[in-house]
Amino acid sequence: GQQVMQIPQYQHVQEGEDFTTYCNSSTTLSNIQWYKQRPGGHPVFLIQLVKSGEVKKQKRLTFQFGEAKKNSSLHITATQTTDVGTYFCAGLTTDSWGKFQFGAGTQVVVTP
Amino acid sequence: DTAVSQTPKYLVTQMGNDKSIKCEQNLGHDTMYWYKQDSKKFLKIMFSYNNKELIINETVPNRFSPKSPDKAHLNLHINSLELGDSAVYFCASSQDHPASRGETQYFGPGTRLLVL
């Protein structure tokens, strides 16, 4: 079946550094969403990408959707301690009702 | 004024018991979901309902039975609880079903279930 893979699983970052998390699907996606879950919290929507090759920015976060709509990335610049949490991508399948397949998440730890 | 609420927040119970988790959303959304997040933080969809109608039913044991009395509520009843059911269960809602526009999902705070 369709799978969404996310790497890396863990990311230790020094405050001020940049990092990227990647999301890959075995099949073409209708769109992709990114969520952030703080420790002990619940997933919170960050952004949705719909078009092939789309790039969106939110302050220090840059989201990209691949040309083939099978992969996506989230790049964070100048990491801050507030960036701690798990970042999930969720790919929307192309079947009739659609369902979101979540990646396993990238757990980000920031050291001051 | 919480958008998506779940009760209880924590649930500790013995193997073999039956328990229910309740979810309510006050966003006026048509679609609601149940997700299970295991100890490795993997989020897996279990069910989704659109206007009280079951849309998605993943390969979940039939010990799990969702019920949607109205479109603002989606409850989850679990029979004969097993150790492997221990997880965090998240309810979520979206304006419409995902295929229409890839709707943003709003998650509840989660119910931490521990089966002993």
PDB file of N, CA, C and O in Angstrom, chain B residues 3-80:
ATOM      1  N   ALA B   3     -11.539  24.175  20.622  1.00  0.00           N
ATOM      2  CA  ALA B   3     -12.084  23.805  19.326  1.00  0.00           C
ATOM      3  C   ALA B   3     -12.444  22.318  19.269  1.00  0.00           C
ATOM      4  O   ALA B   3     -13.553  21.963  18.891  1.00  0.00           O
ATOM      5  N   VAL B   4     -11.477  21.460  19.614  1.00  0.00           N
ATOM      6  CA  VAL B   4     -11.703  20.021  19.628  1.00  0.00           C
ATOM      7  C   VAL B   4     -11.337  19.530  21.028  1.00  0.00           C
ATOM      8  O   VAL B   4     -10.207  19.720  21.470  1.00  0.00           O
ATOM      9  N   SER B   5     -12.302  18.953  21.712  1.00  0.00           N
ATOM     10  CA  SER B   5     -12.039  18.497  23.078  1.00  0.00           C
ATOM     11  C   SER B   5     -12.258  16.992  23.185  1.00  0.00           C
ATOM     12  O   SER B   5     -13.080  16.418  22.460  1.00  0.00           O
ATOM     13  N   GLN B   6     -11.506  16.390  24.067  1.00  0.00           N
ATOM     14  CA  GLN B   6     -11.599  14.945  24.284  1.00  0.00           C
ATOM     15  C   GLN B   6     -11.670  14.675  25.773  1.00  0.00           C
ATOM     16  O   GLN B   6     -11.014  15.348  26.567  1.00  0.00           O
ATOM     17  N   THR B   7     -12.430  13.662  26.141  1.00  0.00           N
ATOM     18  CA  THR B   7     -12.438  13.203  27.530  1.00  0.00           C
ATOM     19  C   THR B   7     -12.451  11.686  27.555  1.00  0.00           C
ATOM     20  O   THR B   7     -13.097  11.049  26.709  1.00  0.00           O
ATOM     21  N   PRO B   8     -11.745  11.061  28.487  1.00  0.00           N
ATOM     22  CA  PRO B   8     -10.855  11.737  29.454  1.00  0.00           C
ATOM     23  C   PRO B   8      -9.491  12.049  28.849  1.00  0.00           C
ATOM     24  O   PRO B   8      -9.183  11.592  27.756  1.00  0.00           O
ATOM     25  N   LYS B   9      -8.690  12.775  29.561  1.00  0.00           N
ATOM     26  CA  LYS B   9      -7.336  13.069  29.108  1.00  0.00           C
ATOM     27  C   LYS B   9      -6.410  11.883  29.384  1.00  0.00           C
ATOM     28  O   LYS B   9      -5.505  11.594  28.610  1.00  0.00           O
ATOM     29  N   TYR B  10      -6.643  11.241  30.503  1.00  0.00           N
ATOM     30  CA  TYR B  10      -5.860  10.060  30.874  1.00  0.00           C
ATOM     31  C   TYR B  10      -6.819   8.928  31.217  1.00  0.00           C
ATOM     32  O   TYR B  10      -7.867   9.156  31.825  1.00  0.00           O
ATOM     33  N   LEU B  11      -6.430   7.717  30.841  1.00  0.00           N
ATOM     34  CA  LEU B  11      -7.270   6.560  31.118  1.00  0.00           C
ATOM     35  C   LEU B  11      -6.362   5.377  31.433  1.00  0.00           C
ATOM     36  O   LEU B  11      -5.589   4.946  30.583  1.00  0.00           O
ATOM     37  N   VAL B  12      -6.423   4.915  32.670  1.00  0.00           N
ATOM     38  CA  VAL B  12      -5.647   3.751  33.081  1.00  0.00           C
ATOM     39  C   VAL B  12      -6.645   2.670  33.447  1.00  0.00           C
ATOM     40  O   VAL B  12      -7.545   2.891  34.257  1.00  0.00           O
ATOM     41  N   THR B  13      -6.491   1.495  32.838  1.00  0.00           N
ATOM     42  CA  THR B  13      -7.488   0.454  33.033  1.00  0.00           C
ATOM     43  C   THR B  13      -6.855  -0.928  32.927  1.00  0.00           C
ATOM     44  O   THR B  13      -5.713  -1.075  32.486  1.00  0.00           O
ATOM     45  N   GLN B  14      -7.608  -1.916  33.345  1.00  0.00           N
ATOM     46  CA  GLN B  14      -7.118  -3.294  33.309  1.00  0.00           C
ATOM     47  C   GLN B  14      -7.446  -3.943  31.967  1.00  0.00           C
ATOM     48  O   GLN B  14      -8.455  -3.607  31.321  1.00  0.00           O
ATOM     49  N   MET B  15      -6.613  -4.874  31.596  1.00  0.00           N
ATOM     50  CA  MET B  15      -6.862  -5.697  30.405  1.00  0.00           C
ATOM     51  C   MET B  15      -8.239  -6.342  30.509  1.00  0.00           C
ATOM     52  O   MET B  15      -8.657  -6.749  31.595  1.00  0.00           O
ATOM     53  N   GLY B  16      -8.950  -6.374  29.389  1.00  0.00           N
ATOM     54  CA  GLY B  16     -10.261  -7.030  29.370  1.00  0.00           C
ATOM     55  C   GLY B  16     -11.426  -6.087  29.614  1.00  0.00           C
ATOM     56  O   GLY B  16     -12.579  -6.430  29.312  1.00  0.00           O
ATOM     57  N   ASN B  17     -11.126  -4.895  30.132  1.00  0.00           N
ATOM     58  CA  ASN B  17     -12.206  -3.925  30.380  1.00  0.00           C
ATOM     59  C   ASN B  17     -12.688  -3.304  29.086  1.00  0.00           C
ATOM     60  O   ASN B  17     -12.017  -3.349  28.053  1.00  0.00           O
ATOM     61  N   ASP B  18     -13.874  -2.668  29.180  1.00  0.00           N
ATOM     62  CA  ASP B  18     -14.425  -1.894  28.066  1.00  0.00           C
ATOM     63  C   ASP B  18     -14.390  -0.428  28.471  1.00  0.00           C
ATOM     64  O   ASP B  18     -14.752  -0.084  29.592  1.00  0.00           O
ATOM     65  N   LYS B  19     -13.959   0.420  27.552  1.00  0.00           N
ATOM     66  CA  LYS B  19     -13.875   1.857  27.855  1.00  0.00           C
ATOM     67  C   LYS B  19     -14.315   2.688  26.656  1.00  0.00           C
ATOM     68  O   LYS B  19     -14.243   2.225  25.516  1.00  0.00           O
ATOM     69  N   SER B  20     -14.712   3.932  26.939  1.00  0.00           N
ATOM     70  CA  SER B  20     -15.081   4.863  25.872  1.00  0.00           C
ATOM     71  C   SER B  20     -14.311   6.157  25.996  1.00  0.00           C
ATOM     72  O   SER B  20     -13.981   6.595  27.094  1.00  0.00           O
ATOM     73  N   ILE B  21     -14.022   6.746  24.853  1.00  0.00           N
ATOM     74  CA  ILE B  21     -13.403   8.071  24.782  1.00  0.00           C
ATOM     75  C   ILE B  21     -14.362   8.950  23.994  1.00  0.00           C
ATOM     76  O   ILE B  21     -14.890   8.528  22.954  1.00  0.00           O
ATOM     77  N   LYS B  22     -14.565  10.173  24.504  1.00  0.00           N
ATOM     78  CA  LYS B  22     -15.512  11.076  23.835  1.00  0.00           C
ATOM     79  C   LYS B  22     -14.768  12.217  23.156  1.00  0.00           C
ATOM     80  O   LYS B  22     -13.722  12.662  23.634  1.00  0.00           O
ATOM     81  N   CYS B  23     -15.338  12.673  22.068  1.00  0.00           N
ATOM     82  CA  CYS B  23     -14.750  13.793  21.331  1.00  0.00           C
ATOM     83  C   CYS B  23     -15.860  14.730  20.863  1.00  0.00           C
ATOM     84  O   CYS B  23     -16.896  14.274  20.361  1.00  0.00           O
ATOM     85  N   GLU B  24     -15.590  16.017  21.017  1.00  0.00           N
ATOM     86  CA  GLU B  24     -16.546  17.023  20.565  1.00  0.00           C
ATOM     87  C   GLU B  24     -15.793  18.145  19.863  1.00  0.00           C
ATOM     88  O   GLU B  24     -14.723  18.550  20.315  1.00  0.00           O
ATOM     89  N   GLN B  25     -16.363  18.647  18.783  1.00  0.00           N
ATOM     90  CA  GLN B  25     -15.765  19.817  18.118  1.00  0.00           C
ATOM     91  C   GLN B  25     -16.839  20.896  17.973  1.00  0.00           C
ATOM     92  O   GLN B  25     -17.985  20.598  17.658  1.00  0.00           O
ATOM     93  N   ASN B  26     -16.406  22.142  18.233  1.00  0.00           N
ATOM     94  CA  ASN B  26     -17.349  23.267  18.139  1.00  0.00           C
ATOM     95  C   ASN B  26     -17.007  24.180  16.965  1.00  0.00           C
ATOM     96  O   ASN B  26     -17.288  25.378  16.996  1.00  0.00           O
ATOM     97  N   LEU B  27     -16.353  23.580  15.945  1.00  0.00           N
ATOM     98  CA  LEU B  27     -15.923  24.358  14.789  1.00  0.00           C
ATOM     99  C   LEU B  27     -16.934  24.324  13.645  1.00  0.00           C
ATOM    100  O   LEU B  27     -16.724  24.962  12.619  1.00  0.00           O
ATOM    101  N   GLY B  28     -17.988  23.539  13.819  1.00  0.00           N
ATOM    102  CA  GLY B  28     -18.977  23.415  12.751  1.00  0.00           C
ATOM    103  C   GLY B  28     -18.488  22.566  11.595  1.00  0.00           C
ATOM    104  O   GLY B  28     -19.002  22.671  10.478  1.00  0.00           O
ATOM    105  N   HIS B  29     -17.469  21.745  11.842  1.00  0.00           N
ATOM    106  CA  HIS B  29     -16.895  20.906  10.790  1.00  0.00           C
ATOM    107  C   HIS B  29     -17.786  19.710  10.480  1.00  0.00           C
ATOM    108  O   HIS B  29     -18.546  19.238  11.328  1.00  0.00           O
ATOM    109  N   ASP B  30     -17.636  19.214   9.235  1.00  0.00           N
ATOM    110  CA  ASP B  30     -18.437  18.065   8.806  1.00  0.00           C
ATOM    111  C   ASP B  30     -17.728  16.727   9.008  1.00  0.00           C
ATOM    112  O   ASP B  30     -18.370  15.686   9.006  1.00  0.00           O
ATOM    113  N   THR B  31     -16.397  16.751   9.094  1.00  0.00           N
ATOM    114  CA  THR B  31     -15.634  15.504   9.134  1.00  0.00           C
ATOM    115  C   THR B  31     -14.857  15.386  10.435  1.00  0.00           C
ATOM    116  O   THR B  31     -14.254  16.359  10.895  1.00  0.00           O
ATOM    117  N   MET B  32     -14.895  14.191  11.006  1.00  0.00           N
ATOM    118  CA  MET B  32     -14.146  13.924  12.235  1.00  0.00           C
ATOM    119  C   MET B  32     -13.371  12.622  12.097  1.00  0.00           C
ATOM    120  O   MET B  32     -13.737  11.750  11.296  1.00  0.00           O
ATOM    121  N   TYR B  33     -12.288  12.515  12.856  1.00  0.00           N
ATOM    122  CA  TYR B  33     -11.360  11.393  12.719  1.00  0.00           C
ATOM    123  C   TYR B  33     -10.936  10.869  14.096  1.00  0.00           C
ATOM    124  O   TYR B  33     -10.936  11.612  15.075  1.00  0.00           O
ATOM    125  N   TRP B  34     -10.506   9.626  14.092  1.00  0.00           N
ATOM    126  CA  TRP B  34      -9.754   9.081  15.220  1.00  0.00           C
ATOM    127  C   TRP B  34      -8.419   8.591  14.702  1.00  0.00           C
ATOM    128  O   TRP B  34      -8.347   7.872  13.702  1.00  0.00           O
ATOM    129  N   TYR B  35      -7.355   9.007  15.421  1.00  0.00           N
ATOM    130  CA  TYR B  35      -5.996   8.556  15.132  1.00  0.00           C
ATOM    131  C   TYR B  35      -5.443   7.864  16.367  1.00  0.00           C
ATOM    132  O   TYR B  35      -5.784   8.220  17.498  1.00  0.00           O
ATOM    133  N   LYS B  36      -4.546   6.919  16.131  1.00  0.00           N
ATOM    134  CA  LYS B  36      -3.813   6.276  17.223  1.00  0.00           C
ATOM    135  C   LYS B  36      -2.336   6.630  17.075  1.00  0.00           C
ATOM    136  O   LYS B  36      -1.768   6.501  15.968  1.00  0.00           O
ATOM    137  N   GLN B  37      -1.719   7.104  18.161  1.00  0.00           N
ATOM    138  CA  GLN B  37      -0.285   7.401  18.135  1.00  0.00           C
ATOM    139  C   GLN B  37       0.412   6.458  19.107  1.00  0.00           C
ATOM    140  O   GLN B  37       0.157   6.508  20.316  1.00  0.00           O
ATOM    141  N   ASP B  38       1.281   5.614  18.576  1.00  0.00           N
ATOM    142  CA  ASP B  38       1.945   4.617  19.430  1.00  0.00           C
ATOM    143  C   ASP B  38       3.157   5.233  20.132  1.00  0.00           C
ATOM    144  O   ASP B  38       3.435   6.429  20.000  1.00  0.00           O
ATOM    145  N   SER B  39       3.867   4.387  20.850  1.00  0.00           N
ATOM    146  CA  SER B  39       4.982   4.871  21.671  1.00  0.00           C
ATOM    147  C   SER B  39       6.117   5.448  20.835  1.00  0.00           C
ATOM    148  O   SER B  39       6.919   6.233  21.319  1.00  0.00           O
ATOM    149  N   LYS B  40       6.165   5.060  19.560  1.00  0.00           N
ATOM    150  CA  LYS B  40       7.193   5.609  18.670  1.00  0.00           C
ATOM    151  C   LYS B  40       6.683   6.852  17.938  1.00  0.00           C
ATOM    152  O   LYS B  40       7.295   7.311  16.977  1.00  0.00           O
ATOM    153  N   LYS B  41       5.551   7.362  18.395  1.00  0.00           N
ATOM    154  CA  LYS B  41       4.951   8.593  17.857  1.00  0.00           C
ATOM    155  C   LYS B  41       4.353   8.429  16.467  1.00  0.00           C
ATOM    156  O   LYS B  41       4.024   9.422  15.832  1.00  0.00           O
ATOM    157  N   PHE B  42       4.223   7.183  15.999  1.00  0.00           N
ATOM    158  CA  PHE B  42       3.638   6.990  14.688  1.00  0.00           C
ATOM    159  C   PHE B  42       2.141   7.233  14.755  1.00  0.00           C
ATOM    160  O   PHE B  42       1.427   6.639  15.558  1.00  0.00           O
ATOM    161  N   LEU B  43       1.639   8.134  13.877  1.00  0.00           N
ATOM    162  CA  LEU B  43       0.221   8.523  13.848  1.00  0.00           C
ATOM    163  C   LEU B  43      -0.489   7.739  12.758  1.00  0.00           C
ATOM    164  O   LEU B  43      -0.181   7.878  11.585  1.00  0.00           O
ATOM    165  N   LYS B  44      -1.495   6.966  13.159  1.00  0.00           N
ATOM    166  CA  LYS B  44      -2.189   6.162  12.162  1.00  0.00           C
ATOM    167  C   LYS B  44      -3.691   6.415  12.233  1.00  0.00           C
ATOM    168  O   LYS B  44      -4.284   6.382  13.313  1.00  0.00           O
ATOM    169  N   ILE B  45      -4.272   6.698  11.074  1.00  0.00           N
ATOM    170  CA  ILE B  45      -5.710   6.935  11.062  1.00  0.00           C
ATOM    171  C   ILE B  45      -6.451   5.641  11.337  1.00  0.00           C
ATOM    172  O   ILE B  45      -6.058   4.564  10.890  1.00  0.00           O
ATOM    173  N   MET B  46      -7.521   5.756  12.131  1.00  0.00           N
ATOM    174  CA  MET B  46      -8.348   4.586  12.439  1.00  0.00           C
ATOM    175  C   MET B  46      -9.678   4.702  11.702  1.00  0.00           C
ATOM    176  O   MET B  46     -10.100   3.799  10.997  1.00  0.00           O
ATOM    177  N   PHE B  47     -10.354   5.824  11.912  1.00  0.00           N
ATOM    178  CA  PHE B  47     -11.682   6.024  11.331  1.00  0.00           C
ATOM    179  C   PHE B  47     -11.837   7.477  10.906  1.00  0.00           C
ATOM    180  O   PHE B  47     -11.209   8.366  11.462  1.00  0.00           O
ATOM    181  N   SER B  48     -12.719   7.699   9.923  1.00  0.00           N
ATOM    182  CA  SER B  48     -13.193   9.053   9.707  1.00  0.00           C
ATOM    183  C   SER B  48     -14.673   9.019   9.373  1.00  0.00           C
ATOM    184  O   SER B  48     -15.168   8.057   8.768  1.00  0.00           O
ATOM    185  N   TYR B  49     -15.372  10.053   9.790  1.00  0.00           N
ATOM    186  CA  TYR B  49     -16.796  10.210   9.583  1.00  0.00           C
ATOM    187  C   TYR B  49     -17.040  11.538   8.888  1.00  0.00           C
ATOM    188  O   TYR B  49     -16.421  12.544   9.219  1.00  0.00           O
ATOM    189  N   ASN B  50     -17.951  11.533   7.943  1.00  0.00           N
ATOM    190  CA  ASN B  50     -18.376  12.763   7.313  1.00  0.00           C
ATOM    191  C   ASN B  50     -19.882  12.888   7.478  1.00  0.00           C
ATOM    192  O   ASN B  50     -20.629  12.022   7.014  1.00  0.00           O
ATOM    193  N   ASN B  51     -20.319  13.924   8.159  1.00  0.00           N
ATOM    194  CA  ASN B  51     -21.744  14.101   8.438  1.00  0.00           C
ATOM    195  C   ASN B  51     -22.370  12.842   9.029  1.00  0.00           C
ATOM    196  O   ASN B  51     -23.411  12.364   8.561  1.00  0.00           O
ATOM    197  N   LYS B  52     -21.750  12.322  10.043  1.00  0.00           N
ATOM    198  CA  LYS B  52     -22.198  11.146  10.802  1.00  0.00           C
ATOM    199  C   LYS B  52     -22.095   9.828  10.035  1.00  0.00           C
ATOM    200  O   LYS B  52     -22.506   8.784  10.532  1.00  0.00           O
ATOM    201  N   GLU B  53     -21.519   9.887   8.829  1.00  0.00           N
ATOM    202  CA  GLU B  53     -21.426   8.663   8.035  1.00  0.00           C
ATOM    203  C   GLU B  53     -19.986   8.178   8.002  1.00  0.00           C
ATOM    204  O   GLU B  53     -19.066   8.959   7.733  1.00  0.00           O
ATOM    205  N   LEU B  54     -19.777   6.891   8.233  1.00  0.00           N
ATOM    206  CA  LEU B  54     -18.431   6.327   8.227  1.00  0.00           C
ATOM    207  C   LEU B  54     -17.850   6.355   6.824  1.00  0.00           C
ATOM    208  O   LEU B  54     -18.440   5.852   5.872  1.00  0.00           O
ATOM    209  N   ILE B  55     -16.666   6.968   6.680  1.00  0.00           N
ATOM    210  CA  ILE B  55     -16.001   7.034   5.374  1.00  0.00           C
ATOM    211  C   ILE B  55     -14.809   6.114   5.329  1.00  0.00           C
ATOM    212  O   ILE B  55     -14.613   5.371   4.375  1.00  0.00           O
ATOM    213  N   ILE B  56     -13.967   6.240   6.333  1.00  0.00           N
ATOM    214  CA  ILE B  56     -12.745   5.459   6.358  1.00  0.00           C
ATOM    215  C   ILE B  56     -12.767   4.563   7.592  1.00  0.00           C
ATOM    216  O   ILE B  56     -13.028   5.010   8.696  1.00  0.00           O
ATOM    217  N   ASN B  57     -12.490   3.285   7.345  1.00  0.00           N
ATOM    218  CA  ASN B  57     -12.366   2.331   8.429  1.00  0.00           C
ATOM    219  C   ASN B  57     -11.117   1.518   8.117  1.00  0.00           C
ATOM    220  O   ASN B  57     -11.166   0.618   7.277  1.00  0.00           O
ATOM    221  N   GLU B  58     -10.015   1.931   8.717  1.00  0.00           N
ATOM    222  CA  GLU B  58      -8.767   1.218   8.465  1.00  0.00           C
ATOM    223  C   GLU B  58      -8.830  -0.162   9.117  1.00  0.00           C
ATOM    224  O   GLU B  58      -9.771  -0.472   9.835  1.00  0.00           O
ATOM    225  N   THR B  59      -7.800  -0.962   8.888  1.00  0.00           N
ATOM    226  CA  THR B  59      -7.817  -2.326   9.429  1.00  0.00           C
ATOM    227  C   THR B  59      -7.647  -2.269  10.941  1.00  0.00           C
ATOM    228  O   THR B  59      -6.560  -2.470  11.471  1.00  0.00           O
ATOM    229  N   VAL B  60      -8.732  -1.910  11.587  1.00  0.00           N
ATOM    230  CA  VAL B  60      -8.756  -1.796  13.039  1.00  0.00           C
ATOM    231  C   VAL B  60      -9.551  -2.985  13.579  1.00  0.00           C
ATOM    232  O   VAL B  60     -10.589  -3.328  13.009  1.00  0.00           O
ATOM    233  N   PRO B  61      -9.097  -3.616  14.669  1.00  0.00           N
ATOM    234  CA  PRO B  61      -9.880  -4.732  15.231  1.00  0.00           C
ATOM    235  C   PRO B  61     -11.307  -4.305  15.519  1.00  0.00           C
ATOM    236  O   PRO B  61     -11.565  -3.146  15.898  1.00  0.00           O
ATOM    237  N   ASN B  62     -12.258  -5.222  15.349  1.00  0.00           N
ATOM    238  CA  ASN B  62     -13.647  -4.810  15.566  1.00  0.00           C
ATOM    239  C   ASN B  62     -13.990  -4.639  17.039  1.00  0.00           C
ATOM    240  O   ASN B  62     -15.158  -4.394  17.374  1.00  0.00           O
ATOM    241  N   ARG B  63     -12.997  -4.730  17.909  1.00  0.00           N
ATOM    242  CA  ARG B  63     -13.197  -4.336  19.316  1.00  0.00           C
ATOM    243  C   ARG B  63     -13.352  -2.812  19.410  1.00  0.00           C
ATOM    244  O   ARG B  63     -13.817  -2.292  20.420  1.00  0.00           O
ATOM    245  N   PHE B  64     -12.906  -2.115  18.367  1.00  0.00           N
ATOM    246  CA  PHE B  64     -13.010  -0.659  18.329  1.00  0.00           C
ATOM    247  C   PHE B  64     -14.268  -0.281  17.549  1.00  0.00           C
ATOM    248  O   PHE B  64     -14.410  -0.669  16.390  1.00  0.00           O
ATOM    249  N   SER B  65     -15.158   0.453  18.193  1.00  0.00           N
ATOM    250  CA  SER B  65     -16.385   0.855  17.492  1.00  0.00           C
ATOM    251  C   SER B  65     -16.615   2.348  17.686  1.00  0.00           C
ATOM    252  O   SER B  65     -16.839   2.813  18.798  1.00  0.00           O
ATOM    253  N   PRO B  66     -16.532   3.095  16.576  1.00  0.00           N
ATOM    254  CA  PRO B  66     -16.826   4.523  16.647  1.00  0.00           C
ATOM    255  C   PRO B  66     -18.332   4.744  16.584  1.00  0.00           C
ATOM    256  O   PRO B  66     -19.058   3.933  16.009  1.00  0.00           O
ATOM    257  N   LYS B  67     -18.741   5.873  17.177  1.00  0.00           N
ATOM    258  CA  LYS B  67     -20.157   6.233  17.083  1.00  0.00           C
ATOM    259  C   LYS B  67     -20.249   7.744  16.949  1.00  0.00           C
ATOM    260  O   LYS B  67     -19.634   8.472  17.723  1.00  0.00           O
ATOM    261  N   SER B  68     -21.052   8.189  15.980  1.00  0.00           N
ATOM    262  CA  SER B  68     -21.210   9.622  15.762  1.00  0.00           C
ATOM    263  C   SER B  68     -22.678   9.981  15.922  1.00  0.00           C
ATOM    264  O   SER B  68     -23.455   9.880  14.973  1.00  0.00           O
ATOM    265  N   PRO B  69     -23.074  10.414  17.124  1.00  0.00           N
ATOM    266  CA  PRO B  69     -24.487  10.745  17.339  1.00  0.00           C
ATOM    267  C   PRO B  69     -24.930  11.974  16.546  1.00  0.00           C
ATOM    268  O   PRO B  69     -26.104  12.094  16.189  1.00  0.00           O
ATOM    269  N   ASP B  70     -24.010  12.889  16.304  1.00  0.00           N
ATOM    270  CA  ASP B  70     -24.262  14.059  15.461  1.00  0.00           C
ATOM    271  C   ASP B  70     -22.911  14.505  14.922  1.00  0.00           C
ATOM    272  O   ASP B  70     -21.882  13.992  15.363  1.00  0.00           O
ATOM    273  N   LYS B  71     -22.906  15.455  14.015  1.00  0.00           N
ATOM    274  CA  LYS B  71     -21.639  15.739  13.337  1.00  0.00           C
ATOM    275  C   LYS B  71     -20.632  16.452  14.230  1.00  0.00           C
ATOM    276  O   LYS B  71     -19.478  16.608  13.864  1.00  0.00           O
ATOM    277  N   ALA B  72     -21.060  16.890  15.417  1.00  0.00           N
ATOM    278  CA  ALA B  72     -20.126  17.552  16.322  1.00  0.00           C
ATOM    279  C   ALA B  72     -19.466  16.573  17.294  1.00  0.00           C
ATOM    280  O   ALA B  72     -18.578  16.953  18.053  1.00  0.00           O
ATOM    281  N   HIS B  73     -19.899  15.329  17.281  1.00  0.00           N
ATOM    282  CA  HIS B  73     -19.391  14.347  18.228  1.00  0.00           C
ATOM    283  C   HIS B  73     -18.963  13.058  17.529  1.00  0.00           C
ATOM    284  O   HIS B  73     -19.655  12.579  16.626  1.00  0.00           O
ATOM    285  N   LEU B  74     -17.822  12.549  17.961  1.00  0.00           N
ATOM    286  CA  LEU B  74     -17.379  11.237  17.492  1.00  0.00           C
ATOM    287  C   LEU B  74     -16.744  10.522  18.675  1.00  0.00           C
ATOM    288  O   LEU B  74     -15.697  10.936  19.158  1.00  0.00           O
ATOM    289  N   ASN B  75     -17.410   9.497  19.138  1.00  0.00           N
ATOM    290  CA  ASN B  75     -16.925   8.758  20.295  1.00  0.00           C
ATOM    291  C   ASN B  75     -16.287   7.453  19.851  1.00  0.00           C
ATOM    292  O   ASN B  75     -16.570   6.939  18.767  1.00  0.00           O
ATOM    293  N   LEU B  76     -15.420   6.939  20.705  1.00  0.00           N
ATOM    294  CA  LEU B  76     -14.730   5.690  20.394  1.00  0.00           C
ATOM    295  C   LEU B  76     -14.897   4.736  21.560  1.00  0.00           C
ATOM    296  O   LEU B  76     -14.499   5.054  22.689  1.00  0.00           O
ATOM    297  N   HIS B  77     -15.514   3.596  21.288  1.00  0.00           N
ATOM    298  CA  HIS B  77     -15.697   2.588  22.323  1.00  0.00           C
ATOM    299  C   HIS B  77     -14.754   1.427  22.050  1.00  0.00           C
ATOM    300  O   HIS B  77     -14.645   0.976  20.891  1.00  0.00           O
ATOM    301  N   ILE B  78     -14.082   0.969  23.088  1.00  0.00           N
ATOM    302  CA  ILE B  78     -13.140  -0.142  22.923  1.00  0.00           C
ATOM    303  C   ILE B  78     -13.538  -1.273  23.858  1.00  0.00           C
ATOM    304  O   ILE B  78     -13.624  -1.081  25.082  1.00  0.00           O
ATOM    305  N   ASN B  79     -13.776  -2.424  23.275  1.00  0.00           N
ATOM    306  CA  ASN B  79     -14.131  -3.610  24.067  1.00  0.00           C
ATOM    307  C   ASN B  79     -12.893  -4.456  24.344  1.00  0.00           C
ATOM    308  O   ASN B  79     -11.934  -4.458  23.573  1.00  0.00           O
ATOM    309  N   SER B  80     -12.955  -5.182  25.450  1.00  0.00           N
ATOM    310  CA  SER B  80     -11.914  -6.178  25.767  1.00  0.00           C
ATOM    311  C   SER B  80     -10.518  -5.624  25.543  1.00  0.00           C
ATOM    312  O   SER B  80      -9.743  -6.135  24.723  1.00  0.00           O
TER     313      SER B  80
END
